[in-house]
Amino acid sequence: MTADNSAISTAARHIREAKTGALGTLLPGGQPCVTFVSVAATGAGEPLFLLSDLALHTRNIKGDPRVSLLLRDSEAPEEGNDPLTGSRLTLVGRIARMDSAEARERYLNTHPEASDYANFSDFAFYAMTIESGHLVAGFGRIVEIDGAELRAEFR
């Protein structure tokens, strides 16, 4: 599958600009669970999270690293307008702990308010490896994006 450059650029913009998203994880019984999270991005375009071991999504990730992430356009429609007309991106992939200076720096540059608890022993940085994307960029514009195509946009 090959997505057009415009779709890939739009998806990459969502990843670069997103500050929050809906993270889908799997409960131990296999049921889906979605939580609201803060997000940043690595230089390679991997969504980046600071998660507590106490959180349900982190416990789920430790049991099964498969996740999905919904990002909404940072330029979403004004309140009162139909939010479904705005662009959004669903990413599918796997998540793993990422203990690196780059992860810490990038995340805290995006979320300086998190610096107080970034040093707590129960918090750690995690990065998502993107396997595929599903972009809805307006009425009738729905594009499936291969993870490799999306990752190439960040090289």
mmCIF file with all atom_site columns, C-alpha atoms in Angstrom:
data_model
loop_
_atom_site.group_PDB
_atom_site.id
_atom_site.type_symbol
_atom_site.label_atom_id
_atom_site.label_alt_id
_atom_site.label_comp_id
_atom_site.label_asym_id
_atom_site.label_entity_id
_atom_site.label_seq_id
_atom_site.pdbx_PDB_ins_code
_atom_site.Cartn_x
_atom_site.Cartn_y
_atom_site.Cartn_z
_atom_site.occupancy
_atom_site.B_iso_or_equiv
_atom_site.pdbx_formal_charge
_atom_site.auth_seq_id
_atom_site.auth_comp_id
_atom_site.auth_asym_id
_atom_site.auth_atom_id
_atom_site.pdbx_PDB_model_num
ATOM 1   C CA . MET A 1 1   ? 0.000   0.000   0.000  1.00 0.00 ? 1   MET A CA 1
ATOM 2   C CA . THR A 1 2   ? 1.337   3.414   -0.897 1.00 0.00 ? 2   THR A CA 1
ATOM 3   C CA . ALA A 1 3   ? -0.244  6.556   0.513  1.00 0.00 ? 3   ALA A CA 1
ATOM 4   C CA . ASP A 1 4   ? 0.099   9.879   -1.259 1.00 0.00 ? 4   ASP A CA 1
ATOM 5   C CA . ASN A 1 5   ? 2.657   12.385  0.041  1.00 0.00 ? 5   ASN A CA 1
ATOM 6   C CA . SER A 1 6   ? -0.039  14.770  1.232  1.00 0.00 ? 6   SER A CA 1
ATOM 7   C CA . ALA A 1 7   ? -1.592  12.114  3.475  1.00 0.00 ? 7   ALA A CA 1
ATOM 8   C CA . ILE A 1 8   ? 1.794   11.110  4.862  1.00 0.00 ? 8   ILE A CA 1
ATOM 9   C CA . SER A 1 9   ? 2.678   14.758  5.559  1.00 0.00 ? 9   SER A CA 1
ATOM 10  C CA . THR A 1 10  ? -0.654  15.317  7.302  1.00 0.00 ? 10  THR A CA 1
ATOM 11  C CA . ALA A 1 11  ? -0.182  12.205  9.441  1.00 0.00 ? 11  ALA A CA 1
ATOM 12  C CA . ALA A 1 12  ? 3.375   13.253  10.345 1.00 0.00 ? 12  ALA A CA 1
ATOM 13  C CA . ARG A 1 13  ? 2.108   16.712  11.333 1.00 0.00 ? 13  ARG A CA 1
ATOM 14  C CA . HIS A 1 14  ? -0.397  15.105  13.708 1.00 0.00 ? 14  HIS A CA 1
ATOM 15  C CA . ILE A 1 15  ? 2.418   13.132  15.334 1.00 0.00 ? 15  ILE A CA 1
ATOM 16  C CA . ARG A 1 16  ? 4.732   16.163  15.618 1.00 0.00 ? 16  ARG A CA 1
ATOM 17  C CA . GLU A 1 17  ? 2.084   18.531  17.000 1.00 0.00 ? 17  GLU A CA 1
ATOM 18  C CA . ALA A 1 18  ? -0.059  16.306  19.236 1.00 0.00 ? 18  ALA A CA 1
ATOM 19  C CA . LYS A 1 19  ? 0.085   16.962  22.946 1.00 0.00 ? 19  LYS A CA 1
ATOM 20  C CA . THR A 1 20  ? -2.702  14.595  23.981 1.00 0.00 ? 20  THR A CA 1
ATOM 21  C CA . GLY A 1 21  ? -4.314  11.494  22.602 1.00 0.00 ? 21  GLY A CA 1
ATOM 22  C CA . ALA A 1 22  ? -6.466  8.474   23.353 1.00 0.00 ? 22  ALA A CA 1
ATOM 23  C CA . LEU A 1 23  ? -4.312  5.406   24.042 1.00 0.00 ? 23  LEU A CA 1
ATOM 24  C CA . GLY A 1 24  ? -5.908  2.020   23.422 1.00 0.00 ? 24  GLY A CA 1
ATOM 25  C CA . THR A 1 25  ? -4.475  -0.931  25.332 1.00 0.00 ? 25  THR A CA 1
ATOM 26  C CA . LEU A 1 26  ? -5.676  -4.465  25.998 1.00 0.00 ? 26  LEU A CA 1
ATOM 27  C CA . LEU A 1 27  ? -6.959  -5.610  29.382 1.00 0.00 ? 27  LEU A CA 1
ATOM 28  C CA . PRO A 1 28  ? -5.736  -9.030  30.623 1.00 0.00 ? 28  PRO A CA 1
ATOM 29  C CA . GLY A 1 29  ? -8.913  -10.672 29.262 1.00 0.00 ? 29  GLY A CA 1
ATOM 30  C CA . GLY A 1 30  ? -8.352  -9.106  25.828 1.00 0.00 ? 30  GLY A CA 1
ATOM 31  C CA . GLN A 1 31  ? -10.991 -6.390  26.072 1.00 0.00 ? 31  GLN A CA 1
ATOM 32  C CA . PRO A 1 32  ? -9.996  -2.973  24.718 1.00 0.00 ? 32  PRO A CA 1
ATOM 33  C CA . CYS A 1 33  ? -9.374  -0.131  27.152 1.00 0.00 ? 33  CYS A CA 1
ATOM 34  C CA . VAL A 1 34  ? -8.896  3.507   26.108 1.00 0.00 ? 34  VAL A CA 1
ATOM 35  C CA . THR A 1 35  ? -7.333  6.170   28.308 1.00 0.00 ? 35  THR A CA 1
ATOM 36  C CA . PHE A 1 36  ? -6.452  9.826   27.828 1.00 0.00 ? 36  PHE A CA 1
ATOM 37  C CA . VAL A 1 37  ? -2.701  10.491  27.787 1.00 0.00 ? 37  VAL A CA 1
ATOM 38  C CA . SER A 1 38  ? -0.178  13.236  27.154 1.00 0.00 ? 38  SER A CA 1
ATOM 39  C CA . VAL A 1 39  ? 2.038   12.610  24.154 1.00 0.00 ? 39  VAL A CA 1
ATOM 40  C CA . ALA A 1 40  ? 5.167   13.992  22.486 1.00 0.00 ? 40  ALA A CA 1
ATOM 41  C CA . ALA A 1 41  ? 7.288   12.585  19.642 1.00 0.00 ? 41  ALA A CA 1
ATOM 42  C CA . THR A 1 42  ? 10.828  11.336  19.264 1.00 0.00 ? 42  THR A CA 1
ATOM 43  C CA . GLY A 1 43  ? 12.976  12.634  16.426 1.00 0.00 ? 43  GLY A CA 1
ATOM 44  C CA . ALA A 1 44  ? 12.135  9.418   14.563 1.00 0.00 ? 44  ALA A CA 1
ATOM 45  C CA . GLY A 1 45  ? 8.420   10.178  14.816 1.00 0.00 ? 45  GLY A CA 1
ATOM 46  C CA . GLU A 1 46  ? 7.591   7.665   17.509 1.00 0.00 ? 46  GLU A CA 1
ATOM 47  C CA . PRO A 1 47  ? 4.822   8.785   19.862 1.00 0.00 ? 47  PRO A CA 1
ATOM 48  C CA . LEU A 1 48  ? 6.348   9.239   23.290 1.00 0.00 ? 48  LEU A CA 1
ATOM 49  C CA . PHE A 1 49  ? 4.655   8.922   26.682 1.00 0.00 ? 49  PHE A CA 1
ATOM 50  C CA . LEU A 1 50  ? 5.505   9.367   30.362 1.00 0.00 ? 50  LEU A CA 1
ATOM 51  C CA . LEU A 1 51  ? 3.527   6.660   32.158 1.00 0.00 ? 51  LEU A CA 1
ATOM 52  C CA . SER A 1 52  ? 3.110   5.630   35.771 1.00 0.00 ? 52  SER A CA 1
ATOM 53  C CA . ASP A 1 53  ? 3.299   1.995   36.829 1.00 0.00 ? 53  ASP A CA 1
ATOM 54  C CA . LEU A 1 54  ? 0.152   2.693   38.843 1.00 0.00 ? 54  LEU A CA 1
ATOM 55  C CA . ALA A 1 55  ? -1.897  3.499   35.730 1.00 0.00 ? 55  ALA A CA 1
ATOM 56  C CA . LEU A 1 56  ? -4.196  0.912   34.170 1.00 0.00 ? 56  LEU A CA 1
ATOM 57  C CA . HIS A 1 57  ? -2.766  1.475   30.692 1.00 0.00 ? 57  HIS A CA 1
ATOM 58  C CA . THR A 1 58  ? 0.777   0.777   31.931 1.00 0.00 ? 58  THR A CA 1
ATOM 59  C CA . ARG A 1 59  ? -0.281  -2.453  33.616 1.00 0.00 ? 59  ARG A CA 1
ATOM 60  C CA . ASN A 1 60  ? -2.017  -3.442  30.366 1.00 0.00 ? 60  ASN A CA 1
ATOM 61  C CA . ILE A 1 61  ? 1.095   -2.635  28.298 1.00 0.00 ? 61  ILE A CA 1
ATOM 62  C CA . LYS A 1 62  ? 3.250   -4.840  30.514 1.00 0.00 ? 62  LYS A CA 1
ATOM 63  C CA . GLY A 1 63  ? 0.931   -7.734  29.678 1.00 0.00 ? 63  GLY A CA 1
ATOM 64  C CA . ASP A 1 64  ? 0.533   -6.986  25.961 1.00 0.00 ? 64  ASP A CA 1
ATOM 65  C CA . PRO A 1 65  ? 2.509   -4.254  24.153 1.00 0.00 ? 65  PRO A CA 1
ATOM 66  C CA . ARG A 1 66  ? 0.011   -3.908  21.272 1.00 0.00 ? 66  ARG A CA 1
ATOM 67  C CA . VAL A 1 67  ? -1.584  -0.455  21.338 1.00 0.00 ? 67  VAL A CA 1
ATOM 68  C CA . SER A 1 68  ? -3.444  2.069   19.262 1.00 0.00 ? 68  SER A CA 1
ATOM 69  C CA . LEU A 1 69  ? -3.328  5.837   19.577 1.00 0.00 ? 69  LEU A CA 1
ATOM 70  C CA . LEU A 1 70  ? -5.860  8.370   18.339 1.00 0.00 ? 70  LEU A CA 1
ATOM 71  C CA . LEU A 1 71  ? -4.525  11.869  17.664 1.00 0.00 ? 71  LEU A CA 1
ATOM 72  C CA . ARG A 1 72  ? -6.757  14.796  16.790 1.00 0.00 ? 72  ARG A CA 1
ATOM 73  C CA . ASP A 1 73  ? -5.729  17.697  14.591 1.00 0.00 ? 73  ASP A CA 1
ATOM 74  C CA . SER A 1 74  ? -4.212  20.499  16.659 1.00 0.00 ? 74  SER A CA 1
ATOM 75  C CA . GLU A 1 75  ? -6.158  22.852  14.386 1.00 0.00 ? 75  GLU A CA 1
ATOM 76  C CA . ALA A 1 76  ? -9.479  21.178  15.229 1.00 0.00 ? 76  ALA A CA 1
ATOM 77  C CA . PRO A 1 77  ? -12.745 22.972  14.426 1.00 0.00 ? 77  PRO A CA 1
ATOM 78  C CA . GLU A 1 78  ? -14.039 25.629  16.793 1.00 0.00 ? 78  GLU A CA 1
ATOM 79  C CA . GLU A 1 79  ? -16.459 24.582  19.519 1.00 0.00 ? 79  GLU A CA 1
ATOM 80  C CA . GLY A 1 80  ? -19.962 24.246  18.147 1.00 0.00 ? 80  GLY A CA 1
ATOM 81  C CA . ASN A 1 81  ? -18.727 22.900  14.836 1.00 0.00 ? 81  ASN A CA 1
ATOM 82  C CA . ASP A 1 82  ? -18.901 19.191  14.131 1.00 0.00 ? 82  ASP A CA 1
ATOM 83  C CA . PRO A 1 83  ? -15.690 17.687  15.598 1.00 0.00 ? 83  PRO A CA 1
ATOM 84  C CA . LEU A 1 84  ? -15.932 14.821  13.116 1.00 0.00 ? 84  LEU A CA 1
ATOM 85  C CA . THR A 1 85  ? -15.096 17.209  10.273 1.00 0.00 ? 85  THR A CA 1
ATOM 86  C CA . GLY A 1 86  ? -11.574 17.675  11.662 1.00 0.00 ? 86  GLY A CA 1
ATOM 87  C CA . SER A 1 87  ? -8.609  15.571  10.670 1.00 0.00 ? 87  SER A CA 1
ATOM 88  C CA . ARG A 1 88  ? -7.559  12.704  12.918 1.00 0.00 ? 88  ARG A CA 1
ATOM 89  C CA . LEU A 1 89  ? -5.044  9.896   12.868 1.00 0.00 ? 89  LEU A CA 1
ATOM 90  C CA . THR A 1 90  ? -5.239  6.448   14.436 1.00 0.00 ? 90  THR A CA 1
ATOM 91  C CA . LEU A 1 91  ? -1.902  4.699   14.845 1.00 0.00 ? 91  LEU A CA 1
ATOM 92  C CA . VAL A 1 92  ? -1.450  0.987   15.501 1.00 0.00 ? 92  VAL A CA 1
ATOM 93  C CA . GLY A 1 93  ? 1.737   -0.517  16.841 1.00 0.00 ? 93  GLY A CA 1
ATOM 94  C CA . ARG A 1 94  ? 3.659   -1.683  19.849 1.00 0.00 ? 94  ARG A CA 1
ATOM 95  C CA . ILE A 1 95  ? 4.951   0.203   22.839 1.00 0.00 ? 95  ILE A CA 1
ATOM 96  C CA . ALA A 1 96  ? 8.098   -0.292  24.889 1.00 0.00 ? 96  ALA A CA 1
ATOM 97  C CA . ARG A 1 97  ? 9.954   1.462   27.648 1.00 0.00 ? 97  ARG A CA 1
ATOM 98  C CA . MET A 1 98  ? 12.497  3.976   26.347 1.00 0.00 ? 98  MET A CA 1
ATOM 99  C CA . ASP A 1 99  ? 15.106  5.046   28.866 1.00 0.00 ? 99  ASP A CA 1
ATOM 100 C CA . SER A 1 100 ? 17.084  7.680   27.010 1.00 0.00 ? 100 SER A CA 1
ATOM 101 C CA . ALA A 1 101 ? 18.135  11.281  27.420 1.00 0.00 ? 101 ALA A CA 1
ATOM 102 C CA . GLU A 1 102 ? 16.418  12.086  24.099 1.00 0.00 ? 102 GLU A CA 1
ATOM 103 C CA . ALA A 1 103 ? 13.075  10.710  25.326 1.00 0.00 ? 103 ALA A CA 1
ATOM 104 C CA . ARG A 1 104 ? 13.287  12.714  28.525 1.00 0.00 ? 104 ARG A CA 1
ATOM 105 C CA . GLU A 1 105 ? 14.330  15.925  26.760 1.00 0.00 ? 105 GLU A CA 1
ATOM 106 C CA . ARG A 1 106 ? 11.722  15.710  23.999 1.00 0.00 ? 106 ARG A CA 1
ATOM 107 C CA . TYR A 1 107 ? 8.889   14.823  26.335 1.00 0.00 ? 107 TYR A CA 1
ATOM 108 C CA . LEU A 1 108 ? 9.704   17.525  28.880 1.00 0.00 ? 108 LEU A CA 1
ATOM 109 C CA . ASN A 1 109 ? 10.172  20.144  26.143 1.00 0.00 ? 109 ASN A CA 1
ATOM 110 C CA . THR A 1 110 ? 6.603   19.395  25.068 1.00 0.00 ? 110 THR A CA 1
ATOM 111 C CA . HIS A 1 111 ? 5.257   18.962  28.618 1.00 0.00 ? 111 HIS A CA 1
ATOM 112 C CA . PRO A 1 112 ? 7.374   21.038  31.044 1.00 0.00 ? 112 PRO A CA 1
ATOM 113 C CA . GLU A 1 113 ? 4.621   20.641  33.654 1.00 0.00 ? 113 GLU A CA 1
ATOM 114 C CA . ALA A 1 114 ? 5.590   16.948  33.886 1.00 0.00 ? 114 ALA A CA 1
ATOM 115 C CA . SER A 1 115 ? 9.099   17.690  35.180 1.00 0.00 ? 115 SER A CA 1
ATOM 116 C CA . ASP A 1 116 ? 7.973   17.336  38.808 1.00 0.00 ? 116 ASP A CA 1
ATOM 117 C CA . TYR A 1 117 ? 6.879   13.718  38.448 1.00 0.00 ? 117 TYR A CA 1
ATOM 118 C CA . ALA A 1 118 ? 9.282   12.612  35.689 1.00 0.00 ? 118 ALA A CA 1
ATOM 119 C CA . ASN A 1 119 ? 11.741  11.720  38.458 1.00 0.00 ? 119 ASN A CA 1
ATOM 120 C CA . PHE A 1 120 ? 9.289   9.652   40.506 1.00 0.00 ? 120 PHE A CA 1
ATOM 121 C CA . SER A 1 121 ? 10.349  5.999   40.663 1.00 0.00 ? 121 SER A CA 1
ATOM 122 C CA . ASP A 1 122 ? 7.010   4.738   39.333 1.00 0.00 ? 122 ASP A CA 1
ATOM 123 C CA . PHE A 1 123 ? 7.179   6.843   36.131 1.00 0.00 ? 123 PHE A CA 1
ATOM 124 C CA . ALA A 1 124 ? 9.011   5.886   32.930 1.00 0.00 ? 124 ALA A CA 1
ATOM 125 C CA . PHE A 1 125 ? 9.159   6.985   29.308 1.00 0.00 ? 125 PHE A CA 1
ATOM 126 C CA . TYR A 1 126 ? 7.647   4.755   26.625 1.00 0.00 ? 126 TYR A CA 1
ATOM 127 C CA . ALA A 1 127 ? 7.788   5.000   22.832 1.00 0.00 ? 127 ALA A CA 1
ATOM 128 C CA . MET A 1 128 ? 5.403   3.520   20.296 1.00 0.00 ? 128 MET A CA 1
ATOM 129 C CA . THR A 1 129 ? 6.694   1.795   17.175 1.00 0.00 ? 129 THR A CA 1
ATOM 130 C CA . ILE A 1 130 ? 4.162   2.570   14.452 1.00 0.00 ? 130 ILE A CA 1
ATOM 131 C CA . GLU A 1 131 ? 3.048   -0.361  12.311 1.00 0.00 ? 131 GLU A CA 1
ATOM 132 C CA . SER A 1 132 ? 0.240   1.408   10.449 1.00 0.00 ? 132 SER A CA 1
ATOM 133 C CA . GLY A 1 133 ? -1.878  4.528   10.387 1.00 0.00 ? 133 GLY A CA 1
ATOM 134 C CA . HIS A 1 134 ? -5.467  5.331   9.508  1.00 0.00 ? 134 HIS A CA 1
ATOM 135 C CA . LEU A 1 135 ? -5.920  8.989   8.530  1.00 0.00 ? 135 LEU A CA 1
ATOM 136 C CA . VAL A 1 136 ? -9.312  10.637  8.252  1.00 0.00 ? 136 VAL A CA 1
ATOM 137 C CA . ALA A 1 137 ? -8.555  14.049  6.778  1.00 0.00 ? 137 ALA A CA 1
ATOM 138 C CA . GLY A 1 138 ? -12.014 15.381  6.060  1.00 0.00 ? 138 GLY A CA 1
ATOM 139 C CA . PHE A 1 139 ? -15.187 14.148  4.441  1.00 0.00 ? 139 PHE A CA 1
ATOM 140 C CA . GLY A 1 140 ? -14.439 11.258  2.088  1.00 0.00 ? 140 GLY A CA 1
ATOM 141 C CA . ARG A 1 141 ? -10.661 11.429  2.583  1.00 0.00 ? 141 ARG A CA 1
ATOM 142 C CA . ILE A 1 142 ? -9.663  8.256   4.374  1.00 0.00 ? 142 ILE A CA 1
ATOM 143 C CA . VAL A 1 143 ? -6.173  6.900   3.838  1.00 0.00 ? 143 VAL A CA 1
ATOM 144 C CA . GLU A 1 144 ? -4.404  3.800   5.153  1.00 0.00 ? 144 GLU A CA 1
ATOM 145 C CA . ILE A 1 145 ? -0.702  4.465   5.719  1.00 0.00 ? 145 ILE A CA 1
ATOM 146 C CA . ASP A 1 146 ? 1.983   1.828   6.088  1.00 0.00 ? 146 ASP A CA 1
ATOM 147 C CA . GLY A 1 147 ? 4.188   2.332   9.141  1.00 0.00 ? 147 GLY A CA 1
ATOM 148 C CA . ALA A 1 148 ? 7.371   2.246   7.053  1.00 0.00 ? 148 ALA A CA 1
ATOM 149 C CA . GLU A 1 149 ? 6.058   5.056   4.828  1.00 0.00 ? 149 GLU A CA 1
ATOM 150 C CA . LEU A 1 150 ? 5.226   7.141   7.870  1.00 0.00 ? 150 LEU A CA 1
ATOM 151 C CA . ARG A 1 151 ? 8.560   6.477   9.575  1.00 0.00 ? 151 ARG A CA 1
ATOM 152 C CA . ALA A 1 152 ? 10.381  7.500   6.373  1.00 0.00 ? 152 ALA A CA 1
ATOM 153 C CA . GLU A 1 153 ? 8.811   10.974  6.677  1.00 0.00 ? 153 GLU A CA 1
ATOM 154 C CA . PHE A 1 154 ? 10.934  11.542  9.818  1.00 0.00 ? 154 PHE A CA 1
ATOM 155 C CA . ARG A 1 155 ? 14.298  10.508  8.329  1.00 0.00 ? 155 ARG A CA 1
#
